[in-house]
Coordinates of C-alpha atoms in Angstrom, one line a residue:
X1 CA -21.3 -7.5 2.4
X2 CA -19.5 -4.6 4.0
X3 CA -18.7 -1.2 2.4
X4 CA -15.1 -2.2 2.2
X5 CA -15.9 -5.3 0.2
X6 CA -18.1 -3.2 -2.2
X7 CA -15.3 -0.8 -2.6
X8 CA -12.9 -3.6 -3.5
X9 CA -15.3 -4.8 -6.2
X10 CA -15.7 -1.3 -7.6
X11 CA -12.0 -0.5 -7.6
X12 CA -11.1 -3.9 -9.1
X13 CA -13.5 -3.3 -11.9
X14 CA -12.2 0.2 -12.6
X15 CA -8.6 -1.1 -12.7
X16 CA -9.5 -3.8 -15.1
X17 CA -11.3 -1.4 -17.4
X18 CA -8.4 1.1 -17.2
X19 CA -5.9 -1.7 -18.1
X20 CA -8.1 -2.7 -21.1
X21 CA -8.4 0.9 -22.2
X22 CA -4.6 1.3 -22.0
X23 CA -4.2 -1.8 -24.1
X24 CA -6.6 -0.6 -26.7
X25 CA -4.7 2.6 -27.3
X26 CA -1.4 0.8 -27.4
X27 CA 0.0 2.0 -24.1
X28 CA 0.4 -1.5 -22.6
X29 CA 1.4 -4.7 -24.2
X30 CA -0.8 -7.8 -23.9
X31 CA 1.5 -9.4 -21.4
X32 CA 1.4 -6.3 -19.2
X33 CA -2.3 -6.0 -19.4
X34 CA -2.8 -9.7 -18.4
X35 CA -0.4 -9.3 -15.6
X36 CA -2.1 -6.2 -14.3
X37 CA -5.5 -7.8 -14.4
X38 CA -4.4 -11.1 -12.8
X39 CA -2.5 -9.3 -10.0
X40 CA -5.4 -7.0 -9.4
X41 CA -7.8 -9.9 -9.1
X42 CA -5.5 -11.9 -6.8
X43 CA -5.0 -8.9 -4.4
X44 CA -8.7 -8.0 -4.4
X45 CA -9.7 -11.6 -3.7
X46 CA -7.2 -11.8 -0.9
X47 CA -8.4 -8.6 0.7
X48 CA -12.0 -9.5 0.1
X49 CA -11.7 -12.8 1.9
X50 CA -9.9 -11.3 4.9
X51 CA -12.4 -8.5 5.5

């Protein structure tokens, strides 16, 4: 695994945790949180597989 792929994994995890934290304090609705997580995973997977 390359450094870029490790970076994608780390950044994806950070974004997911941040979205969940924003949801827990009421800054995001559930739909927005789910959308952010799904889009993050789709983009990260796409980039991961093309590295």
